[in-house]
Short mmCIF file of C-alpha atoms in Angstrom, two decimals:
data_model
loop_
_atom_site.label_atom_id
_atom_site.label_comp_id
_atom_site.label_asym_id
_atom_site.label_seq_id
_atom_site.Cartn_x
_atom_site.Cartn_y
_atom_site.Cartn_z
CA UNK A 285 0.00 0.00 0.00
CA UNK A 286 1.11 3.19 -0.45
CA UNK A 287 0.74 6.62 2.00
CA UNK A 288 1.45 10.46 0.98
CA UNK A 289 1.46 13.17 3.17
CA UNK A 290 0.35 16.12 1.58
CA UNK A 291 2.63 18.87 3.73
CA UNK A 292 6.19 18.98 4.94
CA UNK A 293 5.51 21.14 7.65
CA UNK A 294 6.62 19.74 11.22
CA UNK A 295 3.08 17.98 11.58
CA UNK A 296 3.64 16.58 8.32
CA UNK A 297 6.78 15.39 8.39
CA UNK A 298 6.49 14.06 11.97
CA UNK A 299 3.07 11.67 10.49
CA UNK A 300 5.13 10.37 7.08
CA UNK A 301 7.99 9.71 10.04
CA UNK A 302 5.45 7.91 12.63
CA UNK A 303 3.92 5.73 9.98
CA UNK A 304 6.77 4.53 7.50
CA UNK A 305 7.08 1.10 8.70
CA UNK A 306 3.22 0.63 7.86
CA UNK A 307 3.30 1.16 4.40
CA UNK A 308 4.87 -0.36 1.66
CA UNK A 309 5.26 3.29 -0.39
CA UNK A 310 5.59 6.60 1.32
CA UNK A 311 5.59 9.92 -0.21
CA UNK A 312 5.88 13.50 0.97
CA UNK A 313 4.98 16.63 -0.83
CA UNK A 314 5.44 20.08 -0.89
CA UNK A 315 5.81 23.40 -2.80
CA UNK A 316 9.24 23.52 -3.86
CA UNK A 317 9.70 26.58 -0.91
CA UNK A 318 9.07 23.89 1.27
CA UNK A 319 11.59 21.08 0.38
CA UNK A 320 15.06 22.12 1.41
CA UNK A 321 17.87 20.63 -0.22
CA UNK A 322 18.67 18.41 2.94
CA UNK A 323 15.49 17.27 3.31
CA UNK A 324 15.37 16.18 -0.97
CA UNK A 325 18.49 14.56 -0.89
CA UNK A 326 19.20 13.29 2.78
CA UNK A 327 15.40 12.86 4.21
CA UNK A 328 16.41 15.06 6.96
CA UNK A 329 15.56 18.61 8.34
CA UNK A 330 16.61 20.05 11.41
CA UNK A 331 14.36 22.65 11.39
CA UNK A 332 11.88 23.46 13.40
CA UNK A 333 12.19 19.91 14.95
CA UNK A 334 15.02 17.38 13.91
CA UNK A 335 13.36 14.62 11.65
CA UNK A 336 14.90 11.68 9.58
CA UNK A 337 13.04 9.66 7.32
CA UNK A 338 13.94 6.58 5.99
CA UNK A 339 15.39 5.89 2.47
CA UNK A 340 12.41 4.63 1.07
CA UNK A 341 10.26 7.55 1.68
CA UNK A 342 10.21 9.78 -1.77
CA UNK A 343 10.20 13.54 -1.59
CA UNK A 344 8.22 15.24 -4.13
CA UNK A 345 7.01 18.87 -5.33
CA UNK A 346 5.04 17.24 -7.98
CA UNK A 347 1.53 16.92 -6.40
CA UNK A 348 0.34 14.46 -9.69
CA UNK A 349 2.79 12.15 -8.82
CA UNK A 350 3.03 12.22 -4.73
CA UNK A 351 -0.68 11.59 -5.13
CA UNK A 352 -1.02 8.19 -8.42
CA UNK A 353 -1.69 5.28 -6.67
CA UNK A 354 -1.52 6.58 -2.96
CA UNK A 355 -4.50 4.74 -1.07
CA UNK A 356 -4.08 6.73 1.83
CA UNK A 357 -4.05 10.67 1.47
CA UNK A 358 -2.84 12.46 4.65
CA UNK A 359 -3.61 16.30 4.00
CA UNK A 360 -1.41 18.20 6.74
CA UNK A 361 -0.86 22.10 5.27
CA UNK A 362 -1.84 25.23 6.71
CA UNK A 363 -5.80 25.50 7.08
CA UNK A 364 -5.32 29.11 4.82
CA UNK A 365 -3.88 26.46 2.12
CA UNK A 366 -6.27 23.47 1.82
CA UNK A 367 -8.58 24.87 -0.68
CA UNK A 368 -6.13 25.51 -2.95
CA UNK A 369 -4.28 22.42 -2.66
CA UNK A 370 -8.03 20.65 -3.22
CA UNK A 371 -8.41 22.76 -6.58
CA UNK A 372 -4.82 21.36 -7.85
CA UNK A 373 -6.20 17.89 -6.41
CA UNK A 374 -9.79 17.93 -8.25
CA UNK A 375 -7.69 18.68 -11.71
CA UNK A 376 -5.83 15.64 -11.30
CA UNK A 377 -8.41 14.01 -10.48
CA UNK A 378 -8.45 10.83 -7.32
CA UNK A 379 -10.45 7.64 -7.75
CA UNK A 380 -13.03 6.29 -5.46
CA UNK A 381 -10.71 3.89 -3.96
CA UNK A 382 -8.59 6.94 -2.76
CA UNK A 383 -9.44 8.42 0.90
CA UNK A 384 -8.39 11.51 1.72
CA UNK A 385 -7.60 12.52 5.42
CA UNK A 386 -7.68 16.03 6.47
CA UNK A 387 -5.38 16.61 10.13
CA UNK A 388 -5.02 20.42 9.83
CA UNK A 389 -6.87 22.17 13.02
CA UNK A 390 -8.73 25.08 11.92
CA UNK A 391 -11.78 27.03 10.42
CA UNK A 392 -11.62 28.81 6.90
CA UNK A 393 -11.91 32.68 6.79
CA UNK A 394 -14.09 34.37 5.82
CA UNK A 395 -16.37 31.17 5.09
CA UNK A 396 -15.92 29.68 8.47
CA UNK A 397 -16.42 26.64 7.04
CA UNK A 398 -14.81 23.60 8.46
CA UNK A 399 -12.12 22.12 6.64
CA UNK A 400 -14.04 18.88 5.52
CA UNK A 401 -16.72 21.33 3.95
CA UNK A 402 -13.97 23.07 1.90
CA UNK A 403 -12.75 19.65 1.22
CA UNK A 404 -16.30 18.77 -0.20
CA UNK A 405 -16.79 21.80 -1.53
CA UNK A 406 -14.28 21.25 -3.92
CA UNK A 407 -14.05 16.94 -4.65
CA UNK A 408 -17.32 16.83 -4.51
CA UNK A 409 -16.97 12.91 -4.81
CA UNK A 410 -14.03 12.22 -2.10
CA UNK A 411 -14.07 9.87 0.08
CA UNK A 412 -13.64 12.52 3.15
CA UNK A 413 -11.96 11.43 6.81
CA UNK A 414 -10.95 13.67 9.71
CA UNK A 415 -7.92 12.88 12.03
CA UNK A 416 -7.91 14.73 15.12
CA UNK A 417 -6.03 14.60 18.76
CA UNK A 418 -3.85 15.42 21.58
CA UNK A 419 -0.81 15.08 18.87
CA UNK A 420 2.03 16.98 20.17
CA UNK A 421 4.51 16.65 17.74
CA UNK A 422 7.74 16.26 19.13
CA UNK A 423 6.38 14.33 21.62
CA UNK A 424 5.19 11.65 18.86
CA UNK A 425 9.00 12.07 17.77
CA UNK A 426 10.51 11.04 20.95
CA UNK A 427 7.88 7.51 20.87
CA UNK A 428 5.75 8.93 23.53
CA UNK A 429 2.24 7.37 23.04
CA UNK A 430 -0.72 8.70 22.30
CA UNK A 431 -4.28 8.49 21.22
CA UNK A 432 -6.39 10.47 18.68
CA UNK A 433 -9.72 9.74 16.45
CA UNK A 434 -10.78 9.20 13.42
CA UNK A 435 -14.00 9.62 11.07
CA UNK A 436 -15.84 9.60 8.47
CA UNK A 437 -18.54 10.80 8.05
CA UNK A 438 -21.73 7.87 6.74
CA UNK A 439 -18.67 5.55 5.93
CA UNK A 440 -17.67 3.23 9.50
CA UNK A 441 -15.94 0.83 6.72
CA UNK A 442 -13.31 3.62 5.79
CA UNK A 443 -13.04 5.25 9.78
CA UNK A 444 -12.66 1.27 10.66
CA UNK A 445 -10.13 0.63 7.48
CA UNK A 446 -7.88 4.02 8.69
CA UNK A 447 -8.01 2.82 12.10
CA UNK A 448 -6.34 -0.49 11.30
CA UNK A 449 -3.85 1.40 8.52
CA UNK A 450 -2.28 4.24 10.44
CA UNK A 451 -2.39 2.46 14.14
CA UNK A 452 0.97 1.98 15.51
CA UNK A 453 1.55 -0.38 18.05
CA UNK A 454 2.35 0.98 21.55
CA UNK A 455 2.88 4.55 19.63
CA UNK A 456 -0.25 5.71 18.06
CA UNK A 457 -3.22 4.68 19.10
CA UNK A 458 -6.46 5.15 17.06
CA UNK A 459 -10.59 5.31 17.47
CA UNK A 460 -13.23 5.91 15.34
CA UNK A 461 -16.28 8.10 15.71
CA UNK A 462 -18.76 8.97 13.29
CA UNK A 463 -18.80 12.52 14.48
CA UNK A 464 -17.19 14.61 11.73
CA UNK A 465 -18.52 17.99 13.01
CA UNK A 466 -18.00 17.17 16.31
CA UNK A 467 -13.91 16.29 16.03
CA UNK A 468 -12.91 19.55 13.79
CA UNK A 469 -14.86 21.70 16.03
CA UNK A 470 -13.09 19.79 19.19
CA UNK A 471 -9.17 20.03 17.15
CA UNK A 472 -10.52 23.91 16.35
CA UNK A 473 -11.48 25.56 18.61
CA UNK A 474 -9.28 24.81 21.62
CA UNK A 475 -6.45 26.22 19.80
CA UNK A 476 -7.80 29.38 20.96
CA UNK A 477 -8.40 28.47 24.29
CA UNK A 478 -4.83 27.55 24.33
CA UNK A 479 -3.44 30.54 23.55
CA UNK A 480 -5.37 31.87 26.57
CA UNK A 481 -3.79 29.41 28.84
CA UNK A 482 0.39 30.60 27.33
CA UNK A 483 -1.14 34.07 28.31
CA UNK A 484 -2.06 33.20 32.17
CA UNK A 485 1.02 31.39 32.21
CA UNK A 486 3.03 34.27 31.07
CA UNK A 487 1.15 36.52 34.07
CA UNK A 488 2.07 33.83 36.52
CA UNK A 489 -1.68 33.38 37.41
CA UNK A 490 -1.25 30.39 38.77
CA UNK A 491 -2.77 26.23 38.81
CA UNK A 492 -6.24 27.73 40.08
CA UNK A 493 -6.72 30.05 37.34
CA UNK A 494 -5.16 27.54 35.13
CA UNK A 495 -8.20 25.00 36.08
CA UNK A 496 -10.88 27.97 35.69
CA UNK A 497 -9.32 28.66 32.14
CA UNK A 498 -10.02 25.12 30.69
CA UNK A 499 -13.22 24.09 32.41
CA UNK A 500 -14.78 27.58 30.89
CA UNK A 501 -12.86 27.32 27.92
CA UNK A 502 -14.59 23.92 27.13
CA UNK A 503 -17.78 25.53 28.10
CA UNK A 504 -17.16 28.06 24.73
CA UNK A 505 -16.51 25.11 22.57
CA UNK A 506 -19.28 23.15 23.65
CA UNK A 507 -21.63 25.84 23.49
CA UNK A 508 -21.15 26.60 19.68
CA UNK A 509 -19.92 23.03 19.43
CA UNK A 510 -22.88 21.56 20.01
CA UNK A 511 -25.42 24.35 17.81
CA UNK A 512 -23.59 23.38 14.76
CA UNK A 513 -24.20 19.84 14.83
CA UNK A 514 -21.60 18.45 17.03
CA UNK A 515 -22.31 16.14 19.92
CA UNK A 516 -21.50 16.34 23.33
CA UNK A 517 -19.34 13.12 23.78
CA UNK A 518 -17.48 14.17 21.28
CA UNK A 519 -16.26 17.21 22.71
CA UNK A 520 -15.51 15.35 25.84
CA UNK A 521 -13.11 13.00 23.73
CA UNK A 522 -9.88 13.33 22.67
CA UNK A 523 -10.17 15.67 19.82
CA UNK A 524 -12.07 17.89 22.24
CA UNK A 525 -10.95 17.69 25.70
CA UNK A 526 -7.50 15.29 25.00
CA UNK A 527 -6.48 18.00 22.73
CA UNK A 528 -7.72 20.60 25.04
CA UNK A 529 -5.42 19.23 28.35
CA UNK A 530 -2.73 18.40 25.86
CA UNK A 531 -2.29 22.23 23.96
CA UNK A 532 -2.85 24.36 27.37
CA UNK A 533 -0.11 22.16 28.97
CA UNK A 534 2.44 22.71 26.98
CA UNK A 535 4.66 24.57 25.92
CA UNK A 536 5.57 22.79 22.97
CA UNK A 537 2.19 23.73 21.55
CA UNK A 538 2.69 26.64 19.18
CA UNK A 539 -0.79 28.32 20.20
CA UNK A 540 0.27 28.22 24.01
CA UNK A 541 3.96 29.36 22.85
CA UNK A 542 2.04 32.63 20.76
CA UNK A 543 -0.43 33.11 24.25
CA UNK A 544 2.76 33.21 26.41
CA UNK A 545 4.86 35.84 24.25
CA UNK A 546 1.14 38.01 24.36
CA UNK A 547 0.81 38.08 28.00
CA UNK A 548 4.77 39.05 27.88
CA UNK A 549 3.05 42.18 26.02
CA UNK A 550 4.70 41.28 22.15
CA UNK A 551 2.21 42.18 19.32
CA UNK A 552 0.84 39.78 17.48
CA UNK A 553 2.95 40.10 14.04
CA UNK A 554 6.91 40.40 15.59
CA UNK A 555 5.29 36.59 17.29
CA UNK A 556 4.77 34.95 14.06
CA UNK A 557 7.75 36.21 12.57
CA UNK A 558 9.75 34.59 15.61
CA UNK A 559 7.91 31.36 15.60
CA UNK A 560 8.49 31.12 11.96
CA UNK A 561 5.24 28.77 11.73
CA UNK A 562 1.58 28.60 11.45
CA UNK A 563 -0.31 28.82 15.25
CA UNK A 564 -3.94 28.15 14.02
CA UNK A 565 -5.50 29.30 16.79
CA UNK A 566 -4.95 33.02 15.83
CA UNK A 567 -7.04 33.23 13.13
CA UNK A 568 -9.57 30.71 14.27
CA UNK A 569 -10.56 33.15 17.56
CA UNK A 570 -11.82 35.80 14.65
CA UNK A 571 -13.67 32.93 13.61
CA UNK A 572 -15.32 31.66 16.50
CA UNK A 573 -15.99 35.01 17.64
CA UNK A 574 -18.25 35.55 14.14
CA UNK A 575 -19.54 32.42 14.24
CA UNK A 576 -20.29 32.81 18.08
CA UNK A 577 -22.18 36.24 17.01
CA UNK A 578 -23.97 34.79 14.47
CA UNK A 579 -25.48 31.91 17.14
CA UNK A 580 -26.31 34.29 19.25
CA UNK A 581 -23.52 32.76 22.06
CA UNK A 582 -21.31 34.14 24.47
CA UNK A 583 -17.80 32.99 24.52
CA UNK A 584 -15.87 35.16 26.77
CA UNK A 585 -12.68 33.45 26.70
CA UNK A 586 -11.82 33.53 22.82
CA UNK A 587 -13.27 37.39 22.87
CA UNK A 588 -10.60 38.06 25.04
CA UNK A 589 -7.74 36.26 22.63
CA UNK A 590 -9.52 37.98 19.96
CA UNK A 591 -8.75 41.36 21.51
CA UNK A 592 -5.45 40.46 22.60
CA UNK A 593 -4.56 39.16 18.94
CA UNK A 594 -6.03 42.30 16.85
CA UNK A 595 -6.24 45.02 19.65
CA UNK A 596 -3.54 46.88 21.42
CA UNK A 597 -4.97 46.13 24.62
CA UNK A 598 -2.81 45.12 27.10
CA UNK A 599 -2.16 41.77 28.83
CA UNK A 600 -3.70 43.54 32.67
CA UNK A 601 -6.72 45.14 30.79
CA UNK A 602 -7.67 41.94 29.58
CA UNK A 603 -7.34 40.18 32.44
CA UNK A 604 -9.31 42.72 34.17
CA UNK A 605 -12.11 42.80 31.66
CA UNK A 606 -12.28 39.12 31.69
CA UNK A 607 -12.85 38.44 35.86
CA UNK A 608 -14.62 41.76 36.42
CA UNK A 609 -17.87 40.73 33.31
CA UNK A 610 -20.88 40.53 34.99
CA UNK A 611 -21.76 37.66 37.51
CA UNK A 612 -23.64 34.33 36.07
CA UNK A 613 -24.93 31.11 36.44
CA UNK A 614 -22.55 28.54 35.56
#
């Protein structure tokens, strides 16, 4: 069988790394600006985490080719790039034996679509999958297990046929769920919510507040969660809450990292520049915030990341808007 991963970001490379040895036929691509030289000819990169692949896993900047005759299609780019990439991917054209698995975190703007909709939106006839987790990834690099899920949506045969593909014994273990909405929401929307928790760490506000920050902050994603179609359980799994514990943890997370550097008081665009890579979470707070307005829900928490992201308002204001809103019922 054969696997491509469609990205060779850190996520990316980390997932064609993690699942060589089950596949017969790897294959990464990238844009060209993407594949160093080192990584081309030696299947390594030391940048932003040190990865080497095995021989046997081709490198590619032609998409045609990284995708004839893959049976498994990991899509891992930037959320701001998967429509594109589907556009190139409907002109080539995939069969119906093909399934496509999206793993990037995050809501389209200014659609707010979820990434499986812009996925269908464009292969119109793809069979569609979702994997989503607490996925750390150079924790995954060091062999430290973990768990995530898996689904398709109407289709148990392909969640259960994924499951039994990209499981790795005592590394990586897989479940399915047939809740599509419900595990992009979950892998969404606490990217936000972890940025909130790098902040409070930054301000030294301490385990307590740390505790408040995630039990409301999965409040927020189960309130808008759950209008949109998502259900509860869900949320309470590991794409929702696994991921949650996992991203507001740690500071290997790159939405926690871009939260910590705001509560230090640095602006928004000097933080990307020194991170050098995509933190989801910062454009998906302007979209839960919209979507949140357009439900007619409050969500406090990602307001306050919102403000913090796009506003010049600094990291004490903020906290003092946020405890001093008026009291409620839990």
């Amino acid at each position: 069988m054969k696997l491509t991963v469609l990205g060779a970001g850190c996520w990316g490379l980390t997932l064609t790394w993690l699942l060589t040895d089950n596949f017969e036929k790897v294959c990464v691509w990238g844009r060209d600006c993407d594949i160093s030289d080192e990584l081309r000819m030696k299947k390594h990169t030391s940048k932003p985490l040190e990865i080497q692949l095995k021989d046997k896993v081709e490198v590619t900047s032609n998409l045609q080719e990284a995708v004839q005759d893959a049976d498994i299609i990991l899509l891992v780019v930037a959320t701001s790039g998967i429509r594109d990439v589907c556009k190139q991917l409907a002109k080539i054209g995939l069969n119906d034996k093909q399934v496509l698995v999206n793993t990037s975190k995050g809501l389209e703007l200014p659609s707010l679509m979820r990434m499986s909709q812009v996925i269908k939106e464009e292969l119109p006839d793809a069979n569609i999958a979702v994997l989503s987790g607490p996925t750390l990834a150079k924790e995954v690099l060091m062999g430290c297990p973990t768990a995530a899920s898996v689904a398709c949506e109407n289709k148990p045969e392909i969640s259960k046929f994924l499951q039994e593909k990209l499981t790795v014994p005592s590394k990586f273990r897989l479940y399915t769920n047939d809740d599509v909405v419900g595990l992009e929401f979950g892998g969404s929307l606490k990217n936000v919510i972890a940025i909130a928790s790098g902040f409070a760490d930054a301000m030294k506000l301490g385990d307590n507040c740390r505790g408040a920050l995630l039990t409301r902050g999965m409040a927020e994603i189960t309130r808008v969660s759950v209008a949109l179609g998502a259900k509860p359980s869900t949320l309470y799994g590991l794409s929702g809450m696994g991921d949650l514990i996992a991203t507001c943890s740690s500071p290997m997370s790159r939405n926690f990292t871009v939260g910590s550097m705001l509560g230090r008081g640095k602006k928004i665009d000097d933080i990307l520049r020194e991170l050098g890579s995509v933190a989801e979470g910062v454009k998906t707070s302007k979209a839960v915030c919209e979507l949140a307005k357009k439900l007619g829900i409050e969500v406090p928490i990602s307001s306050a990341i919102y403000e913090a992201v796009y506003t010049d308002i600094t990291p004490q204001e903020l906290l003092e808007k946020l405890m001093n809103r008026k009291l409620r019922k839990e």
